PDB file of C-alpha atoms in Angstrom:
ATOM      1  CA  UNK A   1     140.843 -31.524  68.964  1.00  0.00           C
ATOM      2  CA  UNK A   2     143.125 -32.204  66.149  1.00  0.00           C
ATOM      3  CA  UNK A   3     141.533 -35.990  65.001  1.00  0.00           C
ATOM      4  CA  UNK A   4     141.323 -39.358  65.937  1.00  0.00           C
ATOM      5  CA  UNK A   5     143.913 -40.339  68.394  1.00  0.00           C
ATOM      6  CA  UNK A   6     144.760 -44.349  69.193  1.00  0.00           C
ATOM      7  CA  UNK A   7     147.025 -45.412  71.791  1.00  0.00           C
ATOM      8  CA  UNK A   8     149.344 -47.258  71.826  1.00  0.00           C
ATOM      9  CA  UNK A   9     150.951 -46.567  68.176  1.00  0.00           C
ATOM     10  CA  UNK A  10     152.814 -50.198  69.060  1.00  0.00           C
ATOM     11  CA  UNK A  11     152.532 -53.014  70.659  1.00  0.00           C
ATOM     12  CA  UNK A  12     155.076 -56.166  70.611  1.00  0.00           C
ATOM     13  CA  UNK A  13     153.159 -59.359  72.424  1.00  0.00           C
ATOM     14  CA  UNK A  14     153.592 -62.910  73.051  1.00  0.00           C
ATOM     15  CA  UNK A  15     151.297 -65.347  71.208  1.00  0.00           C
ATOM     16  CA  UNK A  16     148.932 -66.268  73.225  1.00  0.00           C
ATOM     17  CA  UNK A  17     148.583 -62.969  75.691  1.00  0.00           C
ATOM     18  CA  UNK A  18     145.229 -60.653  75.249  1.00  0.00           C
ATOM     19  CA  UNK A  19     145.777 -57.159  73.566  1.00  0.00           C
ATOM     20  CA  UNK A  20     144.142 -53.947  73.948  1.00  0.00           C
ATOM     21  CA  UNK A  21     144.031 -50.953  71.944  1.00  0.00           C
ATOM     22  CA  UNK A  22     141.816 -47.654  72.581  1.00  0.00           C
ATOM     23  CA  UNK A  23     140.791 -45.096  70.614  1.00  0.00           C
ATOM     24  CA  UNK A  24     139.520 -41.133  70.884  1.00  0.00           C
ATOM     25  CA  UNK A  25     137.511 -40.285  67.960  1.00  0.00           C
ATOM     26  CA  UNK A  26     137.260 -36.802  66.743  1.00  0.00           C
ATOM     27  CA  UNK A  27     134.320 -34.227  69.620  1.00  0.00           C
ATOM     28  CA  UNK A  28     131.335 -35.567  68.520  1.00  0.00           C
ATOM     29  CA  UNK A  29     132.068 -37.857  65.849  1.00  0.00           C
ATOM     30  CA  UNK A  30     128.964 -40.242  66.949  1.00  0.00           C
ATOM     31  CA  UNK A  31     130.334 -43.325  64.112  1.00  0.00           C
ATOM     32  CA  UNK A  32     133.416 -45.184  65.298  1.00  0.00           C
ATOM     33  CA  UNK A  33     134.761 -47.518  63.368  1.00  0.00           C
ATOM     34  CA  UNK A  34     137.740 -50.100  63.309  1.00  0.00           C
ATOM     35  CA  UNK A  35     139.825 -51.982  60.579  1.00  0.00           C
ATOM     36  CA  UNK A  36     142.753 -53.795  60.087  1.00  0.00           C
ATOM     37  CA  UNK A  37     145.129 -53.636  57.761  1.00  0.00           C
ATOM     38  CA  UNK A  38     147.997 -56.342  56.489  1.00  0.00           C
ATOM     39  CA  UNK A  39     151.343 -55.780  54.629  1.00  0.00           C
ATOM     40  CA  UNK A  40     150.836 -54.951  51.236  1.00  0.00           C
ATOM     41  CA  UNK A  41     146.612 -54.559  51.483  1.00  0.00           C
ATOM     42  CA  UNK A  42     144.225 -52.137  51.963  1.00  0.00           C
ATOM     43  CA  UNK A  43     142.580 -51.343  55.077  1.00  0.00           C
ATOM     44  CA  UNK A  44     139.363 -54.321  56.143  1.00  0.00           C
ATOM     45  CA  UNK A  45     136.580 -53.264  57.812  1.00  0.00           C
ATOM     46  CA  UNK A  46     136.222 -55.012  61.004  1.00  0.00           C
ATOM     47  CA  UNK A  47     133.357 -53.208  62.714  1.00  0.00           C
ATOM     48  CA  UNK A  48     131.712 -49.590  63.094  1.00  0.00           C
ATOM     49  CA  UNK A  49     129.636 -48.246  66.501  1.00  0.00           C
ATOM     50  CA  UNK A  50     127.171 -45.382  66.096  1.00  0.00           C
ATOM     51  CA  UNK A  51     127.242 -43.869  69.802  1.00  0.00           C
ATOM     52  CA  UNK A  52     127.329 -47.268  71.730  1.00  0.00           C
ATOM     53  CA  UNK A  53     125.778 -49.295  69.897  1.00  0.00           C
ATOM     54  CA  UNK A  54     127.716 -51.671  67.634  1.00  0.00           C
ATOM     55  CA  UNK A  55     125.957 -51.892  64.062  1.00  0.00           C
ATOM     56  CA  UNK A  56     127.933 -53.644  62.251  1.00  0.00           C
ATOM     57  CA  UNK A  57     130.522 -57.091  62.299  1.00  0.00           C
ATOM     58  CA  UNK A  58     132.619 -58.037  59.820  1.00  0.00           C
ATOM     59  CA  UNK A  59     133.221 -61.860  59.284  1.00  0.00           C
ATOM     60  CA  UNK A  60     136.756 -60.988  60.161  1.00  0.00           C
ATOM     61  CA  UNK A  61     135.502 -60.291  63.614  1.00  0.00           C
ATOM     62  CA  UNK A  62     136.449 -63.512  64.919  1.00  0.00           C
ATOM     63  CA  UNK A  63     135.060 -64.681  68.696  1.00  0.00           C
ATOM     64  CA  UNK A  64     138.626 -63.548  70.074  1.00  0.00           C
ATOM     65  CA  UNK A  65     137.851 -60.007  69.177  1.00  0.00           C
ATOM     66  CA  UNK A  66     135.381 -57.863  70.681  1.00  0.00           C
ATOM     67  CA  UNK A  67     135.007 -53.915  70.846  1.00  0.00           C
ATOM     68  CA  UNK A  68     133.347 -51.922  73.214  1.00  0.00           C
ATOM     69  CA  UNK A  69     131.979 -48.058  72.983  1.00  0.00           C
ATOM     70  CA  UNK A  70     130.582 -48.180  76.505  1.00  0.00           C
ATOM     71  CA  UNK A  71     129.798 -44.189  76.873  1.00  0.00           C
ATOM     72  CA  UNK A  72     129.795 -43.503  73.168  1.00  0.00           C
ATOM     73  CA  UNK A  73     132.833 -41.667  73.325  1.00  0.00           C
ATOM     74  CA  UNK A  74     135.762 -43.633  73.083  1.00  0.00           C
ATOM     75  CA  UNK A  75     136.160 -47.592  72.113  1.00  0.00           C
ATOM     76  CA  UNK A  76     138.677 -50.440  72.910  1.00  0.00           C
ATOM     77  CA  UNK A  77     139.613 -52.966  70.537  1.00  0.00           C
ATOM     78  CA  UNK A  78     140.724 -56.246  72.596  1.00  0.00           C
ATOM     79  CA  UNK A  79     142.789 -59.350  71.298  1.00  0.00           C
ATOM     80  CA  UNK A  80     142.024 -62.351  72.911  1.00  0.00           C
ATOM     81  CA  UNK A  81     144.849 -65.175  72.838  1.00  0.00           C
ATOM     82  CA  UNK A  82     146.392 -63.508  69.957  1.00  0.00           C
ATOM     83  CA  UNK A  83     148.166 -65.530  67.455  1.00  0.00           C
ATOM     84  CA  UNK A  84     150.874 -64.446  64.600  1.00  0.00           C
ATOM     85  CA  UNK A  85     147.985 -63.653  61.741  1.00  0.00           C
ATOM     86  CA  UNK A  86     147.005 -60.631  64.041  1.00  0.00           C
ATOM     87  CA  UNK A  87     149.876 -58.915  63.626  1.00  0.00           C
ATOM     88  CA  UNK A  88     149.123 -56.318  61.554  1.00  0.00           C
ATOM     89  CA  UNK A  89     147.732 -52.414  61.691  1.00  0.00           C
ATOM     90  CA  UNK A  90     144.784 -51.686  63.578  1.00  0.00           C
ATOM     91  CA  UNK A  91     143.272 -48.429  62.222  1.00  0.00           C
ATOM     92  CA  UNK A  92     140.519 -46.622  64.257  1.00  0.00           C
ATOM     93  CA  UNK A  93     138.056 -43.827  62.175  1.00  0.00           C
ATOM     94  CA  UNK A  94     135.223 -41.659  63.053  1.00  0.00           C
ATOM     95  CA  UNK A  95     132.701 -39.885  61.637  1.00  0.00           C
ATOM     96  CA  UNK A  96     129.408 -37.952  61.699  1.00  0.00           C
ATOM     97  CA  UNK A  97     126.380 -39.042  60.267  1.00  0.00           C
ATOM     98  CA  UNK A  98     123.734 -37.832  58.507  1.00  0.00           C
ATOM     99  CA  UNK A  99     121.281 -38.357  55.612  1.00  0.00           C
ATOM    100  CA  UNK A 100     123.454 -39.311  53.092  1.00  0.00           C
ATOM    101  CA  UNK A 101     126.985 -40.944  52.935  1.00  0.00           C
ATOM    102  CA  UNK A 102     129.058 -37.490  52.473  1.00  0.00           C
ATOM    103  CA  UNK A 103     129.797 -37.664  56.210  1.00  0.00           C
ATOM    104  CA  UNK A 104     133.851 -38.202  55.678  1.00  0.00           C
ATOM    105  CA  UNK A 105     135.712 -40.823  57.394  1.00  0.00           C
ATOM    106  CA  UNK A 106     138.851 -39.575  59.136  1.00  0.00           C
ATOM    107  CA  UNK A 107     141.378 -42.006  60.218  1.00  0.00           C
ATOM    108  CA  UNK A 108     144.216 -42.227  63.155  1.00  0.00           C
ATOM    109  CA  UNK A 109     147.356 -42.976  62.371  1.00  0.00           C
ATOM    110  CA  UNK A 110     146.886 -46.956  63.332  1.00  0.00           C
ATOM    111  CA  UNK A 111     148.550 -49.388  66.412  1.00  0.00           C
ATOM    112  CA  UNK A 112     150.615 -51.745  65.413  1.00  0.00           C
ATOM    113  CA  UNK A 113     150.778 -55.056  66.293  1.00  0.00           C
ATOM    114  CA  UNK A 114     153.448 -57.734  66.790  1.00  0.00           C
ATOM    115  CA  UNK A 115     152.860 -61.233  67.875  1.00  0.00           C
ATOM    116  CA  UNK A 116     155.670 -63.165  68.493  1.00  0.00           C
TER     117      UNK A 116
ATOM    118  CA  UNK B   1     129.338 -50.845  47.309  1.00  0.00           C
ATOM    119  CA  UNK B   2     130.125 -50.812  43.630  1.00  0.00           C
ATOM    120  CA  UNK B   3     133.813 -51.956  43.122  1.00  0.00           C
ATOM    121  CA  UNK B   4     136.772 -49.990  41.861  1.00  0.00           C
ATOM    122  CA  UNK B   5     139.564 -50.494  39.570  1.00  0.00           C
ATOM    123  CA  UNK B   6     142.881 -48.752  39.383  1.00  0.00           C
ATOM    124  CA  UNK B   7     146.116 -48.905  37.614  1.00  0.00           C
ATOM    125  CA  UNK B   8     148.550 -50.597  40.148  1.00  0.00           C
ATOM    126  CA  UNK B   9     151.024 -47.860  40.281  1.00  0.00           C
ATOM    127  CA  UNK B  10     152.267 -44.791  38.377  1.00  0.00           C
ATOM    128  CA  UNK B  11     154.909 -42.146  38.003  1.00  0.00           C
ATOM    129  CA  UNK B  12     155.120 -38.423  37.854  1.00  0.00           C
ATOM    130  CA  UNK B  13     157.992 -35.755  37.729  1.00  0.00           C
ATOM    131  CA  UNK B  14     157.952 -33.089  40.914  1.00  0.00           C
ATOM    132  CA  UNK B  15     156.530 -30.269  39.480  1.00  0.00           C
ATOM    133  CA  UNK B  16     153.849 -31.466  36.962  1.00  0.00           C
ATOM    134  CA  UNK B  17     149.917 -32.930  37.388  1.00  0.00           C
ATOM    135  CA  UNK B  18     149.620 -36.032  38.695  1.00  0.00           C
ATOM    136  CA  UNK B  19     146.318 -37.280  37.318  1.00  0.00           C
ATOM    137  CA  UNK B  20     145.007 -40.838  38.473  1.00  0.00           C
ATOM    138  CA  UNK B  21     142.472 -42.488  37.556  1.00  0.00           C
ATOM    139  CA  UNK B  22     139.132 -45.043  38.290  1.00  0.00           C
ATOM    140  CA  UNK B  23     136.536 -46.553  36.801  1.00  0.00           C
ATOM    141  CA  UNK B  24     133.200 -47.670  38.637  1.00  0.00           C
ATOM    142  CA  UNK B  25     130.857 -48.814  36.664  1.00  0.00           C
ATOM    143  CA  UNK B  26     128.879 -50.063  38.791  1.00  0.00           C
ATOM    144  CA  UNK B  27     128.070 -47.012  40.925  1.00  0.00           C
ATOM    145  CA  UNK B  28     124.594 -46.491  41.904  1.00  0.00           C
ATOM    146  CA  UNK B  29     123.013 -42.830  42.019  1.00  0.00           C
ATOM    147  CA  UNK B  30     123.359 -42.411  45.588  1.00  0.00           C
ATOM    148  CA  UNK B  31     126.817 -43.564  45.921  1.00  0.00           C
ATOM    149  CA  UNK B  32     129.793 -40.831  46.269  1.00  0.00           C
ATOM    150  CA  UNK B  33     133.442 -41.490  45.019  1.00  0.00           C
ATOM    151  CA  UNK B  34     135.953 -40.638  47.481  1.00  0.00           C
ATOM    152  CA  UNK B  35     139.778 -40.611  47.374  1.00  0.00           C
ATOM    153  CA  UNK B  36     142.309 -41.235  50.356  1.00  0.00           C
ATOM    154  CA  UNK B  37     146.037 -41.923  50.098  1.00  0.00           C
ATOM    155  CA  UNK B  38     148.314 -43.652  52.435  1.00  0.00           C
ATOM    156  CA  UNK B  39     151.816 -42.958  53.167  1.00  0.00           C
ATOM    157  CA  UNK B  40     154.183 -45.468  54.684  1.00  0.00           C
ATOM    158  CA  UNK B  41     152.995 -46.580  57.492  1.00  0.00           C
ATOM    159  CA  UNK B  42     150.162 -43.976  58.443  1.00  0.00           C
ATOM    160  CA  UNK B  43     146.599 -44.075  58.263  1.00  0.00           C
ATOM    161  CA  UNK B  44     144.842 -43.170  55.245  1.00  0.00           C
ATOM    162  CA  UNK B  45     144.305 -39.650  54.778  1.00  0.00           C
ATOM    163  CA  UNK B  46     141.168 -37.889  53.465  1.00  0.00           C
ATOM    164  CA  UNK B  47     141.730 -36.034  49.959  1.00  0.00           C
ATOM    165  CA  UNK B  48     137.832 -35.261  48.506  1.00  0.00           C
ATOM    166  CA  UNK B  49     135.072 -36.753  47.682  1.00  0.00           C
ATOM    167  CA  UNK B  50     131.758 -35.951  45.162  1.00  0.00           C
ATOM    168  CA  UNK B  51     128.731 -37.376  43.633  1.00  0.00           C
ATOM    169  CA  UNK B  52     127.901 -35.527  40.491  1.00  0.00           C
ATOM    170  CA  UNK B  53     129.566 -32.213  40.514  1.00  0.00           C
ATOM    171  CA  UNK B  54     133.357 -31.641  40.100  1.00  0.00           C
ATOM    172  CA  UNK B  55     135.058 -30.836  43.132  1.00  0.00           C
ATOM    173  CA  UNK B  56     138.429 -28.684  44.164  1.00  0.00           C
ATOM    174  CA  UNK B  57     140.024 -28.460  47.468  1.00  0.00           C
ATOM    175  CA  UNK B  58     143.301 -27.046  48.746  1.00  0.00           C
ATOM    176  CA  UNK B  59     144.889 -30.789  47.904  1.00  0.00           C
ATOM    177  CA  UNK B  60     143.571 -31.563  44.761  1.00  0.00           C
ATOM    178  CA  UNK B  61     140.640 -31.926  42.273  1.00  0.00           C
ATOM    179  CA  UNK B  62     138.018 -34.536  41.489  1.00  0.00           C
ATOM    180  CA  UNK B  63     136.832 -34.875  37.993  1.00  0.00           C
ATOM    181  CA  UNK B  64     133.436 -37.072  37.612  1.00  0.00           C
ATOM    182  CA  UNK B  65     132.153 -38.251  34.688  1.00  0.00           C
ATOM    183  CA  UNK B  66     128.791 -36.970  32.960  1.00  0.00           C
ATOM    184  CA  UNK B  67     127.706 -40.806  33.768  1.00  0.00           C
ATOM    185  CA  UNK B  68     129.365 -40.905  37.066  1.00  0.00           C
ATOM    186  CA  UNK B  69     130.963 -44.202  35.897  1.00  0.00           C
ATOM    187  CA  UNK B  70     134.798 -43.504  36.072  1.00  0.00           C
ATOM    188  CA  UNK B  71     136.580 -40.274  37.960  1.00  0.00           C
ATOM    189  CA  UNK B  72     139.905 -38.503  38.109  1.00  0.00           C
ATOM    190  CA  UNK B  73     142.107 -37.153  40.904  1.00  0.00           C
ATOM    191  CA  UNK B  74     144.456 -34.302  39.858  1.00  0.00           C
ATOM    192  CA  UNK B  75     147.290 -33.392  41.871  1.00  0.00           C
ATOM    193  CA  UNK B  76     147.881 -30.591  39.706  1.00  0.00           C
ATOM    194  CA  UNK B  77     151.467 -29.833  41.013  1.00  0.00           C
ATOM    195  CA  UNK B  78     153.293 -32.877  42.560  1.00  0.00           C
ATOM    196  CA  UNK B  79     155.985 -33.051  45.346  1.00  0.00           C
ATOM    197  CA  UNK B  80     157.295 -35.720  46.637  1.00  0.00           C
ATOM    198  CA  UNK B  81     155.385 -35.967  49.000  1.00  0.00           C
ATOM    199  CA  UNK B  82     152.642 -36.928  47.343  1.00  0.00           C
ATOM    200  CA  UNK B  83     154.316 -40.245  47.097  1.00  0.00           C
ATOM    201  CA  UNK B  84     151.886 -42.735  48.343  1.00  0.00           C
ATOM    202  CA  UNK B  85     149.308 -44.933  47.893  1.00  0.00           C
ATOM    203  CA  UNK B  86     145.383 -43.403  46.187  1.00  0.00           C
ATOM    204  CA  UNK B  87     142.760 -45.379  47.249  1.00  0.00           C
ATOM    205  CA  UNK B  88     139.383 -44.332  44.539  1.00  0.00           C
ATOM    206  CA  UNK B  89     136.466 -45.926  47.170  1.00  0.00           C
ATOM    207  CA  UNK B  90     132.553 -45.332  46.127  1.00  0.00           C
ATOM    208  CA  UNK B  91     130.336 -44.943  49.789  1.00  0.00           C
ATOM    209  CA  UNK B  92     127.474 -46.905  49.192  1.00  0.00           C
ATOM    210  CA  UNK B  93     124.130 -46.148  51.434  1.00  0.00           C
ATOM    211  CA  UNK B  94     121.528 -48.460  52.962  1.00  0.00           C
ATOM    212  CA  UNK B  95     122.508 -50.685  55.704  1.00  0.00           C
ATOM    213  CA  UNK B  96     126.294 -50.692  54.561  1.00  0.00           C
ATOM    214  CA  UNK B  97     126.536 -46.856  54.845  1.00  0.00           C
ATOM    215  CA  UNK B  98     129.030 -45.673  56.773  1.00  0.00           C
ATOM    216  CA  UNK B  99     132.278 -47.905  56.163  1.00  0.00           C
ATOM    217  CA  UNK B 100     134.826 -47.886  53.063  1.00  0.00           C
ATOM    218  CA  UNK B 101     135.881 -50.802  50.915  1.00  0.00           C
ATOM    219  CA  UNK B 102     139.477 -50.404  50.532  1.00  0.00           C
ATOM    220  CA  UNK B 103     140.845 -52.053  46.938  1.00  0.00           C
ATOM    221  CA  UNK B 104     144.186 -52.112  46.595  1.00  0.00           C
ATOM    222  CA  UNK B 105     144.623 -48.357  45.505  1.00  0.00           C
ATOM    223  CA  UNK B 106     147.781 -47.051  42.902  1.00  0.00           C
ATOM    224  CA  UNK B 107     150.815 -46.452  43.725  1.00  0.00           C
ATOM    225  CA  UNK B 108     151.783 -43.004  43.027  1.00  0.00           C
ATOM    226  CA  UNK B 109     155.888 -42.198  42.976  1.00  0.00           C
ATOM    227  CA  UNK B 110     156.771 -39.025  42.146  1.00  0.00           C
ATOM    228  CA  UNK B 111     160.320 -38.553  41.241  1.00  0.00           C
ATOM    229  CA  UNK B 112     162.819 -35.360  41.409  1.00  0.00           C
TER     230      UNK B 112
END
């Protein structure tokens, strides 16, 4: 296993068409998370899974995204009606966990998205 | 999670130690500093991290303060490679353990 893999790298939609994105996190990473991240910015925390169960939403989360971890192995990202502020980076991380936060966060190397 | 400040960018001939720097203030016993970097276009990529102690790896070196309220990353012999941008992020535990709180990092250019 050589990290966190996300397919596809890019994606160039219409406004208005739904989006997916999937990501592989590292064998037995049980945290998954997602963010997004804009020209110019850091990456924003969007939401993090441990196993299936999602623990955590950011306010960014808006009601056209949702995320899934349905086996607690893998997650999809989805883009519902997708307008131009979406397009951006969508970076996918995992992680162990464990009693204290020195569990380290690796990323993938991010999909990109284009609305046009 | 306590914030972070950083210089907005900084220079450094090929070669020589690249030391940046952060201050968090803030920080609360538990919390660890850690340090990613982001070249063009990629996903951030892990350098160290540490709570107390000072810590080396085979990229670089993390030097705490005594009261754990500002930190350094040493490069301690640049390419140019190590062009990017250093994000200095301190974990925090409790119910927001687990995810990072990017800041808007320094950009590092190191120069022939």
């Amino acid at each position: 296993d050589t990290g966190v893999s996300q397919d596809p790298r890019h994606k160039i939609t219409k406004r208005g068409q739904n989006v997916t994105f999937r990501c592989d996190p590292i064998s037995e990473h049980n945290r998954l998370y997602w963010y997004r991240q804009t020209l110019g910015q850091g990456p924003e925390f969007l939401t993090y899974f441990q196993n299936e169960a999602q623990l955590e939403k950011s306010r960014l989360l808006s009601d056209r995204f949702s995320a899934e971890r349905p086996k607690g192995s893998f997650s999809t990202l989805e883009i519902q009606r997708t307008e131009q502020g979406d397009s951006a980076m969508y970076l996918c991380a995992s992680s162990l966990t464990g009693a204290s936060s020195g569990n380290t966060i690796y990323f993938g190397e991010g999909s990109w998205l284009t609305v046009v | 999670d306590a914030k972070t400040t950083q210089p907005p960018s900084m220079d450094c001939a090929e070669g020589r130690a690249a030391n940046l720097p952060c201050n968090h203030s803030t920080i609360s016993g538990n919390e660890y500093v850690y340090w990613y970097r982001q070249i063009h276009s990629q996903g951030p990529q892990y350098i160290i991290h540490g709570l107390k102690n000072n810590e080396t790896n085979e990229m670089a070196s993390l030097i705490i303060t005594e009261d754990r309220k500002s930190s350094t990353l040493i490069l301690p012999h640049a390419t140019l490679r190590d062009t990017a941008v250093y994000y200095c992020i301190v974990r925090g535990g409790g119910t927001s353990y687990g995810k990072l709180t990017f800041g808007q990092g320094t950009i590092l250019t190191v120069h022939p």
